[in-house]
Coordinates of C-alpha atoms and ligand atoms in Angstrom, one line a residue:
M1411 CA 0.3 -0.2 -0.3
N1412 CA 1.5 3.8 -1.1
T1413 CA -0.1 6.4 0.0
L1414 CA 0.9 9.6 -0.9
C1415 CA -0.7 12.8 0.3
L1416 CA -0.2 16.3 -1.2
E1417 CA -2.5 18.7 0.4
R1418 CA -5.6 17.4 -0.2
L1419 CA -4.9 14.7 -2.6
L1420 CA -4.4 11.8 -1.7
W1421 CA -3.1 8.2 -3.5
L1422 CA -4.2 5.1 -2.4
A1423 CA -5.0 1.3 -2.6
I1424 CA -1.8 0.7 -4.8
D1425 CA -2.4 -2.9 -4.0
P1426 CA 1.3 -4.5 -4.0
R1427 CA -0.3 -7.6 -5.3
A1428 CA -1.5 -6.6 -8.0
D1429 CA 1.3 -6.8 -10.5
D1430 CA 2.0 -10.9 -9.7
E1431 CA -1.6 -11.7 -10.1
E1432 CA -3.3 -13.3 -13.0
P1433 CA -5.6 -11.2 -14.6
H1434 CA -9.2 -11.2 -13.0
A1435 CA -12.1 -12.1 -14.3
I1436 CA -15.0 -9.3 -13.7
E1437 CA -17.1 -11.6 -11.4
D1438 CA -14.2 -11.9 -8.8
F1439 CA -14.2 -8.1 -8.9
V1440 CA -17.7 -7.9 -7.9
Y1441 CA -17.0 -10.5 -5.0
H1442 CA -14.0 -8.8 -4.2
R1443 CA -13.7 -7.8 -0.8
P1444 CA -12.0 -4.7 -0.4
V1445 CA -8.5 -5.8 1.7
L1446 CA -7.8 -3.3 5.2
Q1447 CA -10.5 -1.1 4.3
R1448 CA -11.0 0.0 7.6
E1449 CA -7.6 0.7 7.9
V1450 CA -7.7 2.3 5.1
L1451 CA -10.3 4.8 5.7
G1452 CA -8.9 5.7 8.7
L1453 CA -5.8 6.6 7.7
L1454 CA -6.3 8.5 4.9
K1455 CA -10.0 10.4 6.8
P1456 CA -11.4 10.8 3.5
K1457 CA -14.4 13.4 3.5
P1458 CA -16.0 16.0 1.8
G1459 CA -13.8 18.2 -0.3
F1460 CA -11.3 15.3 -0.9
L1461 CA -9.7 14.3 -3.9
I1462 CA -8.6 10.6 -3.5
V1463 CA -7.2 8.8 -6.9
D1464 CA -7.6 5.2 -6.2
G1465 CA -4.6 3.8 -8.6
T1466 CA -5.9 0.3 -8.9
C1467 CA -9.9 0.6 -8.1
G1468 CA -10.6 -3.2 -9.9
G1469 CA -14.0 -4.2 -8.4
G1470 CA -14.6 -0.8 -6.8
G1471 CA -14.6 -1.7 -3.4
H1472 CA -11.8 0.4 -1.9
T1473 CA -13.3 3.4 -4.4
E1474 CA -17.0 2.6 -3.2
A1475 CA -15.8 2.8 0.6
L1476 CA -14.0 6.5 -0.5
L1477 CA -17.4 7.8 -2.5
Q1478 CA -19.6 6.7 0.6
S1479 CA -17.3 9.0 3.0
G1480 CA -18.4 11.8 0.6
A1481 CA -14.8 11.8 -0.8
D1482 CA -14.7 12.7 -4.7
V1483 CA -12.8 9.6 -6.0
L1484 CA -10.5 9.7 -9.4
A1485 CA -10.4 6.0 -9.7
L1486 CA -7.7 4.4 -12.5
D1487 CA -7.2 0.9 -13.6
Q1488 CA -5.0 -0.2 -16.5
D1489 CA -7.7 -3.1 -17.3
P1490 CA -10.6 -1.8 -19.5
D1491 CA -12.9 -4.3 -17.9
A1492 CA -12.4 -2.9 -14.8
V1493 CA -12.9 0.4 -15.9
Q1494 CA -16.8 -0.6 -17.7
H1495 CA -17.5 -2.3 -14.6
V1496 CA -16.3 0.5 -11.9
S1497 CA -18.1 2.8 -13.8
E1498 CA -21.5 1.2 -14.5
R1499 CA -21.6 -0.2 -10.8
L1500 CA -21.0 3.2 -8.6
A1501 CA -22.8 5.4 -12.1
H1502 CA -24.8 6.3 -8.9
F1503 CA -22.3 8.6 -7.5
G1504 CA -22.6 10.8 -10.2
R1505 CA -20.2 13.7 -10.3
R1506 CA -17.9 12.9 -7.4
L1507 CA -16.7 10.0 -9.2
I1508 CA -14.0 9.7 -12.8
V1509 CA -13.1 6.5 -13.6
R1510 CA -10.4 6.5 -16.2
Q1511 CA -8.7 3.8 -17.9
A1512 CA -4.8 4.6 -17.0
N1513 CA -1.7 3.1 -15.7
F1514 CA -0.9 4.9 -12.4
R1515 CA 2.3 6.0 -13.6
H1516 CA 0.5 8.3 -15.9
A1517 CA -2.0 9.5 -12.8
A1518 CA -0.1 12.7 -13.2
S1519 CA -0.8 13.3 -16.3
V1520 CA -4.2 12.4 -15.9
L1521 CA -4.7 14.5 -13.3
D1522 CA -2.9 17.3 -15.2
E1523 CA -5.3 17.3 -17.4
R1524 CA -8.2 18.1 -14.9
E1525 CA -6.2 20.5 -13.5
E1526 CA -4.9 22.4 -16.0
L1527 CA -8.4 23.2 -16.4
T1528 CA -9.0 23.8 -13.1
R1529 CA -6.4 26.3 -13.1
L1530 CA -7.5 28.2 -15.8
F1531 CA -10.8 28.6 -14.7
R1532 CA -9.6 29.8 -11.4
E1533 CA -6.8 32.0 -12.6
L1534 CA -8.2 33.3 -15.9
G1535 CA -12.0 33.0 -15.0
E1536 CA -11.2 33.7 -11.4
E1537 CA -14.4 30.9 -11.3
P1538 CA -15.1 29.9 -7.6
A1539 CA -16.4 26.1 -9.2
A1540 CA -13.5 26.0 -11.3
R1541 CA -12.7 22.3 -9.8
R1542 CA -16.3 21.4 -10.7
I1543 CA -16.3 22.8 -13.7
A1544 CA -13.2 21.2 -14.9
S1545 CA -14.4 17.5 -13.4
L1546 CA -18.0 18.0 -15.3
I1547 CA -15.8 19.0 -18.5
V1548 CA -13.4 16.3 -18.5
K1549 CA -16.0 13.7 -17.8
M1550 CA -18.4 14.4 -20.4
R1551 CA -16.3 14.8 -23.3
R1552 CA -15.3 11.7 -22.7
T1553 CA -18.3 10.2 -24.3
S1554 CA -18.9 13.2 -26.9
P1555 CA -16.4 15.9 -26.7
F1556 CA -17.2 20.0 -26.9
R1557 CA -17.6 21.1 -30.3
E1558 CA -20.0 24.3 -29.9
T1559 CA -20.3 26.5 -27.0
L1560 CA -24.1 26.0 -26.1
P1561 CA -24.0 22.4 -24.8
L1562 CA -20.9 23.4 -22.6
A1563 CA -22.9 26.4 -21.1
R1564 CA -25.9 24.4 -20.4
A1565 CA -23.8 21.9 -18.7
I1566 CA -22.3 24.7 -16.4
E1567 CA -25.6 25.9 -15.8
K1568 CA -27.1 22.7 -14.2
L1569 CA -24.0 22.3 -12.4
V1570 CA -23.5 25.7 -10.3
G1571 CA -26.8 26.8 -10.9
R1572 CA -28.1 30.5 -12.2
H1573 CA -26.9 33.3 -9.5
G1574 CA -27.0 37.3 -10.5
R1575 CA -27.2 38.8 -13.7
H1576 CA -24.6 36.8 -15.6
H1577 CA -25.1 33.8 -16.8
P1578 CA -22.7 31.5 -15.2
A1579 CA -20.3 30.1 -17.5
T1580 CA -19.4 33.6 -18.5
Q1581 CA -16.0 33.1 -16.3
V1582 CA -15.6 30.0 -17.8
F1583 CA -15.8 31.1 -21.1
Q1584 CA -13.6 34.4 -20.3
A1585 CA -11.1 31.9 -19.4
L1586 CA -10.9 29.6 -22.0
R1587 CA -11.3 32.8 -24.6
M1588 CA -8.1 34.0 -23.3
E1589 CA -6.1 30.9 -23.4
V1590 CA -7.1 29.9 -26.9
N1591 CA -6.1 33.4 -28.0
D1592 CA -3.4 33.2 -25.7
E1593 CA -4.3 37.3 -24.6
L1594 CA -1.9 37.3 -21.6
G1595 CA 1.2 36.4 -24.2
A1596 CA -0.2 39.0 -26.6
L1597 CA -0.7 42.1 -24.4
E1598 CA 3.4 41.1 -23.2
E1599 CA 4.4 41.4 -26.9
G1600 CA 2.0 44.4 -27.4
L1601 CA 3.8 46.3 -25.5
R1602 CA 7.0 45.3 -26.0
V1603 CA 7.0 45.6 -29.9
L1604 CA 5.2 49.3 -29.6
T1605 CA 7.0 50.9 -26.8
A1606 CA 10.1 50.0 -29.0
R1607 CA 7.8 51.9 -32.0
L1608 CA 7.3 55.2 -29.5
A1609 CA 8.4 58.4 -30.2
P1610 CA 10.3 60.4 -27.6
R1611 CA 7.8 61.7 -25.0
G1612 CA 5.5 59.7 -26.8
R1613 CA 2.7 58.0 -24.7
I1614 CA 1.6 54.6 -23.8
A1615 CA -2.0 54.1 -22.7
V1616 CA -3.1 50.9 -21.8
I1617 CA -6.4 49.8 -20.3
T1618 CA -7.1 46.3 -18.9
F1619 CA -10.5 44.5 -17.7
H1620 CA -8.7 41.8 -15.7
S1621 CA -6.5 41.9 -12.8
L1622 CA -3.7 39.3 -14.3
E1623 CA -3.7 41.9 -17.4
D1624 CA -3.2 45.1 -15.5
R1625 CA -0.2 43.1 -13.3
I1626 CA 1.3 42.6 -16.6
V1627 CA 0.9 46.0 -17.7
K1628 CA 1.9 47.4 -14.1
N1629 CA 5.0 45.2 -14.6
F1630 CA 6.3 45.8 -17.5
F1631 CA 6.0 49.9 -17.0
R1632 CA 8.0 49.1 -13.5
D1633 CA 10.8 46.8 -15.4
H1634 CA 11.0 49.6 -18.0
S1635 CA 10.8 52.5 -15.8
R1636 CA 14.0 52.0 -13.5
E1637 CA 16.9 53.5 -14.3
W1638 CA 19.1 51.1 -12.1
L1639 CA 18.9 47.9 -11.2
D1640 CA 20.5 46.8 -7.6
K1641 CA 20.9 43.1 -5.7
P1642 CA 22.1 42.5 -2.6
E1643 CA 25.0 40.3 -4.5
W1644 CA 26.2 42.9 -7.0
P1645 CA 28.9 45.0 -6.1
E1646 CA 27.1 48.2 -7.4
P1647 CA 23.5 49.1 -9.0
Q1648 CA 23.8 49.0 -12.6
R1649 CA 22.5 50.5 -15.3
N1650 CA 18.7 48.8 -16.7
P1651 CA 19.1 48.1 -20.0
D1652 CA 15.5 48.3 -20.8
Y1653 CA 14.9 51.7 -19.0
D1654 CA 13.1 53.6 -21.6
L1655 CA 9.7 54.5 -20.1
E1656 CA 8.4 57.2 -17.1
L1657 CA 5.7 56.4 -15.4
V1658 CA 2.5 59.2 -15.6
T1659 CA 0.0 57.0 -13.6
P1660 CA 2.2 55.5 -10.7
K1661 CA -1.4 54.4 -9.8
P1662 CA -3.9 53.5 -12.5
V1663 CA -6.5 55.1 -12.9
E1664 CA -10.4 53.8 -12.6
P1665 CA -13.6 54.9 -14.6
S1666 CA -15.3 57.8 -11.8
D1667 CA -18.5 56.5 -10.1
E1668 CA -20.7 58.2 -12.5
E1669 CA -19.0 56.5 -15.4
Q1670 CA -19.2 52.8 -13.7
R1671 CA -23.1 53.9 -12.9
A1672 CA -24.2 54.8 -16.6
N1673 CA -21.8 51.5 -18.2
P1674 CA -21.3 48.8 -15.6
R1675 CA -19.1 47.2 -17.7
S1676 CA -16.1 49.8 -16.8
R1677 CA -16.5 48.8 -13.3
S1678 CA -13.1 46.6 -13.9
A1679 CA -11.3 49.0 -16.2
K1680 CA -7.5 49.7 -15.1
L1681 CA -5.8 52.6 -17.1
R1682 CA -2.2 52.9 -16.8
V1683 CA -0.1 55.3 -18.8
A1684 CA 3.7 55.9 -19.5
E1685 CA 5.7 58.4 -21.4
K1686 CA 8.8 57.1 -23.6
I1687 CA 11.7 59.2 -22.2
Ligands
SAM3199 C1 -6.8 -6.4 -6.3 S1 -7.6 -5.6 -7.7 C2 -7.4 -4.0 -6.9 C3 -8.8 -4.0 -6.0 C4 -9.6 -2.8 -5.3 N1 -9.0 -2.3 -4.9 C5 -10.8 -2.7 -5.1 O1 -11.4 -2.5 -3.8 O2 -11.9 -3.8 -5.7 C6 -5.7 -5.1 -8.5 C7 -6.0 -3.8 -10.0 O3 -5.1 -3.4 -10.3 C8 -5.1 -3.0 -11.7 N2 -3.6 -2.6 -11.6 C9 -2.5 -3.2 -11.6 N3 -1.7 -2.5 -11.9 C10 -1.6 -1.3 -12.1 C11 -1.3 -0.4 -12.7 N4 0.0 -0.1 -13.0 N5 -2.5 0.8 -13.1 C12 -3.5 0.8 -13.3 N6 -4.4 -0.3 -12.8 C13 -3.2 -1.4 -12.3 C14 -5.7 -4.6 -12.1 O4 -6.2 -4.1 -13.7 C15 -6.6 -4.8 -11.1 O5 -7.6 -4.3 -11.6

């Protein structure tokens, strides 16, 4: 039994006998009694909010007990029959269970596929239900990939419900758009090429609507407006080779209350301006 604990992510139930045994008939799984189940539960202490990876789900005995404790489970097995059996037998746990045919040596990439989406929705979309939405997408696209926006919007609405004026999928679509278009990469490059082409005393003004975009502009302007660079390990400060701007707005300019009232979309806007030296 190997148990790898990464924050709230627990990997368990790698049955040391699994590699030595003859392949199981599916009937065996049905009657398979999970070994050391009470001990596993006592030691991993699964509860709602945990994601547990069962690296060898087999007949799904451990997986079932973990689900019953309220944890979510990503169940892996290299045997397609086991995957089909567990998917069907434990289907009533709904979205809390994801079953994948995979060798547990590839567990990281199976997780990354899901976690990559979670990161995207959380960071680019600032979406509170990022993890649940990522799990739903990974699960649904296994049977039929999303080719249009409407089925995805409907699935998200069904999962998180409708609150407020905006459609619940708005943040997710924002994140996907930013990623697909590499909008943050484009912003960095645009700042670089346009600043290089500015005439002396020419000004560059950038309005952003997202905190990550604003951070890119803030850092770019900061990195280009410091004449000298210093580090504790350097004997003396050095001239900054990127120094070519002066800050016109040390702090971002935000829309007035009046503008925000008249145009609610302006609420997240931030304007920063710099001048070429
Ligand atoms: C004894 S069963 C596991 C029983 C399971 N814990 C239960 O409660 O029903 C062993 C399973 O491990 C799977 N297995 C063995 N090595 C594996 C690997 N490297 N990656 C994924 N699955 C593996 C086998 O296909 C088999 O289904």
